[in-house]
Amino acid sequence: MASSKWQGSVETNIMATLESVWKITKDFYDIHKWFPGMKSCERVEGAPEQGVGSVRCCITSFLSDEESSDFFFIEELIAQDDTKHCWTLRLTDTDFPSFRGYQATIEVCEAEEDGNCLMKWSYEMNPIDGRSKEEIEALWSSILIGKARIVEHLASSQ
């Protein structure tokens, strides 16, 4: 019997305005500028203005057992809403082991504190052998915090 997909979400506060953060994070092809460990991101197909249906190839470096390995991720933009400040992608191909069935939404929204915002990362993916859902959620949380600090820095220099 097949396992059901893992679903979850993580969020973190960003000390910058929603508008400045969305300006940085809405560009589907520029994720390498604010995603820790992302080496490059290039358009594979779709319009340069990154509409729904655009496809990108990202190269990411992961450190495991003191060795760095590069992996590719082919991702398709399946939804984008500038009014709600969110976009959703679906992973279509990768050479990263056990990382199949992944889909994620990035959303930026107002925080309770004036001048700040929240970044939310919701995901769905197939279970990974040898890992618990809690381990994956902790990993996503630490990556999101890294993203937030980079976005804060970029927003403060705009």
GROMACS .gro file of C-alpha atoms in nm:
model
  158
    1MET     CA    1   0.000   0.000   0.000
    2ALA     CA    2   0.141   0.340  -0.100
    3SER     CA    3   0.212   0.594   0.172
    4SER     CA    4   0.018   0.918   0.166
    5LYS     CA    5   0.201   1.240   0.089
    6TRP     CA    6   0.356   1.450   0.361
    7GLN     CA    7   0.208   1.796   0.390
    8GLY     CA    8   0.319   2.080   0.608
    9SER     CA    9   0.416   2.440   0.633
   10VAL     CA   10   0.671   2.656   0.806
   11GLU     CA   11   0.682   3.032   0.847
   12THR     CA   12   0.915   3.300   0.974
   13ASN     CA   13   0.906   3.672   1.037
   14ILE     CA   14   1.099   3.904   0.806
   15MET     CA   15   1.195   4.250   0.926
   16ALA     CA   16   1.105   4.423   0.600
   17THR     CA   17   0.788   4.542   0.431
   18LEU     CA   18   0.564   4.306   0.240
   19GLU     CA   19   0.616   4.510  -0.077
   20SER     CA   20   0.998   4.496  -0.060
   21VAL     CA   21   1.000   4.123   0.018
   22TRP     CA   22   0.751   4.040  -0.260
   23LYS     CA   23   0.957   4.243  -0.508
   24ILE     CA   24   1.254   4.013  -0.429
   25THR     CA   25   1.075   3.678  -0.400
   26LYS     CA   26   0.819   3.698  -0.682
   27ASP     CA   27   1.077   3.649  -0.958
   28PHE     CA   28   1.060   3.277  -1.039
   29TYR     CA   29   1.399   3.283  -1.214
   30ASP     CA   30   1.588   3.472  -0.940
   31ILE     CA   31   1.546   3.227  -0.651
   32HIS     CA   32   1.922   3.162  -0.650
   33LYS     CA   33   1.967   3.519  -0.522
   34TRP     CA   34   1.787   3.446  -0.194
   35PHE     CA   35   1.780   3.066  -0.145
   36PRO     CA   36   2.073   2.932   0.064
   37GLY     CA   37   2.284   2.681  -0.130
   38MET     CA   38   2.122   2.760  -0.465
   39LYS     CA   39   2.404   2.802  -0.717
   40SER     CA   40   2.205   2.892  -1.026
   41CYS     CA   41   1.858   2.912  -1.172
   42GLU     CA   42   1.784   2.939  -1.542
   43ARG     CA   43   1.475   2.949  -1.758
   44VAL     CA   44   1.420   2.623  -1.945
   45GLU     CA   45   1.093   2.711  -2.115
   46GLY     CA   46   0.823   2.970  -2.089
   47ALA     CA   47   0.823   3.342  -2.126
   48PRO     CA   48   1.103   3.546  -1.968
   49GLU     CA   49   0.836   3.732  -1.768
   50GLN     CA   50   0.773   3.406  -1.577
   51GLY     CA   51   0.407   3.336  -1.624
   52VAL     CA   52   0.231   3.020  -1.513
   53GLY     CA   53   0.376   2.730  -1.713
   54SER     CA   54   0.732   2.866  -1.698
   55VAL     CA   55   0.996   2.603  -1.623
   56ARG     CA   56   1.330   2.658  -1.454
   57CYS     CA   57   1.637   2.447  -1.382
   58CYS     CA   58   1.803   2.511  -1.048
   59ILE     CA   59   2.140   2.377  -0.938
   60THR     CA   60   2.171   2.335  -0.563
   61SER     CA   61   2.468   2.232  -0.355
   62PHE     CA   62   2.413   2.014  -0.049
   63LEU     CA   63   2.672   1.925   0.209
   64SER     CA   64   2.653   1.566   0.330
   65ASP     CA   65   2.921   1.372   0.513
   66GLU     CA   66   3.159   1.668   0.465
   67GLU     CA   67   3.125   1.643   0.084
   68SER     CA   68   2.941   1.892  -0.128
   69SER     CA   69   2.725   1.754  -0.407
   70ASP     CA   70   2.535   1.941  -0.676
   71PHE     CA   71   2.184   1.838  -0.776
   72PHE     CA   72   1.947   1.970  -1.039
   73PHE     CA   73   1.580   2.048  -0.993
   74ILE     CA   74   1.344   2.112  -1.285
   75GLU     CA   75   1.047   2.308  -1.153
   76GLU     CA   76   0.731   2.439  -1.318
   77LEU     CA   77   0.543   2.747  -1.202
   78ILE     CA   78   0.184   2.625  -1.167
   79ALA     CA   79   0.024   2.925  -0.993
   80GLN     CA   80   0.111   3.286  -0.922
   81ASP     CA   81  -0.095   3.559  -0.759
   82ASP     CA   82   0.059   3.905  -0.723
   83THR     CA   83  -0.244   4.024  -0.526
   84LYS     CA   84  -0.207   3.748  -0.265
   85HIS     CA   85   0.177   3.761  -0.290
   86CYS     CA   86   0.224   3.390  -0.354
   87TRP     CA   87   0.339   3.139  -0.613
   88THR     CA   88   0.332   2.760  -0.637
   89LEU     CA   89   0.577   2.529  -0.810
   90ARG     CA   90   0.581   2.160  -0.893
   91LEU     CA   91   0.902   1.959  -0.917
   92THR     CA   92   0.903   1.776  -1.251
   93ASP     CA   93   1.252   1.620  -1.249
   94THR     CA   94   1.557   1.593  -1.024
   95ASP     CA   95   1.860   1.378  -0.959
   96PHE     CA   96   1.823   1.432  -0.583
   97PRO     CA   97   1.761   1.093  -0.422
   98SER     CA   98   1.412   1.025  -0.286
   99PHE     CA   99   1.286   1.374  -0.364
  100ARG     CA  100   0.979   1.305  -0.574
  101GLY     CA  101   0.624   1.435  -0.573
  102TYR     CA  102   0.730   1.774  -0.437
  103GLN     CA  103   0.512   2.081  -0.468
  104ALA     CA  104   0.552   2.404  -0.272
  105THR     CA  105   0.392   2.743  -0.224
  106ILE     CA  106   0.577   3.054  -0.110
  107GLU     CA  107   0.354   3.325   0.034
  108VAL     CA  108   0.439   3.664   0.179
  109CYS     CA  109   0.183   3.831   0.405
  110GLU     CA  110   0.154   4.110   0.659
  111ALA     CA  111   0.283   4.044   1.010
  112GLU     CA  112   0.126   4.178   1.327
  113GLU     CA  113   0.419   4.419   1.374
  114ASP     CA  114   0.409   4.724   1.148
  115GLY     CA  115   0.669   4.717   0.874
  116ASN     CA  116   0.731   4.345   0.899
  117CYS     CA  117   0.594   4.050   0.708
  118LEU     CA  118   0.575   3.672   0.726
  119MET     CA  119   0.711   3.429   0.472
  120LYS     CA  120   0.526   3.099   0.461
  121TRP     CA  121   0.648   2.787   0.283
  122SER     CA  122   0.383   2.517   0.240
  123TYR     CA  123   0.479   2.184   0.088
  124GLU     CA  124   0.358   1.845  -0.021
  125MET     CA  125   0.591   1.559  -0.104
  126ASN     CA  126   0.630   1.185  -0.106
  127PRO     CA  127   0.769   1.037   0.216
  128ILE     CA  128   1.146   0.993   0.219
  129ASP     CA  129   1.281   0.655   0.330
  130GLY     CA  130   1.491   0.682   0.644
  131ARG     CA  131   1.357   1.027   0.736
  132SER     CA  132   1.063   1.133   0.946
  133LYS     CA  133   0.817   1.404   0.852
  134GLU     CA  134   0.936   1.594   1.160
  135GLU     CA  135   1.298   1.585   1.038
  136ILE     CA  136   1.194   1.724   0.699
  137GLU     CA  137   0.985   1.997   0.860
  138ALA     CA  138   1.280   2.096   1.081
  139LEU     CA  139   1.502   2.109   0.770
  140TRP     CA  140   1.250   2.325   0.582
  141SER     CA  141   1.224   2.555   0.884
  142SER     CA  142   1.602   2.607   0.902
  143ILE     CA  143   1.620   2.670   0.525
  144LEU     CA  144   1.331   2.919   0.548
  145ILE     CA  145   1.508   3.109   0.826
  146GLY     CA  146   1.818   3.126   0.604
  147LYS     CA  147   1.605   3.254   0.315
  148ALA     CA  148   1.449   3.517   0.540
  149ARG     CA  149   1.784   3.655   0.655
  150ILE     CA  150   1.905   3.685   0.294
  151VAL     CA  151   1.578   3.855   0.189
  152GLU     CA  152   1.604   4.096   0.485
  153HIS     CA  153   1.955   4.191   0.376
  154LEU     CA  154   1.846   4.240   0.013
  155ALA     CA  155   1.541   4.443   0.117
  156SER     CA  156   1.749   4.672   0.338
  157SER     CA  157   1.981   4.750   0.047
  158GLN     CA  158   1.703   4.846  -0.198
   0.00000   0.00000   0.00000
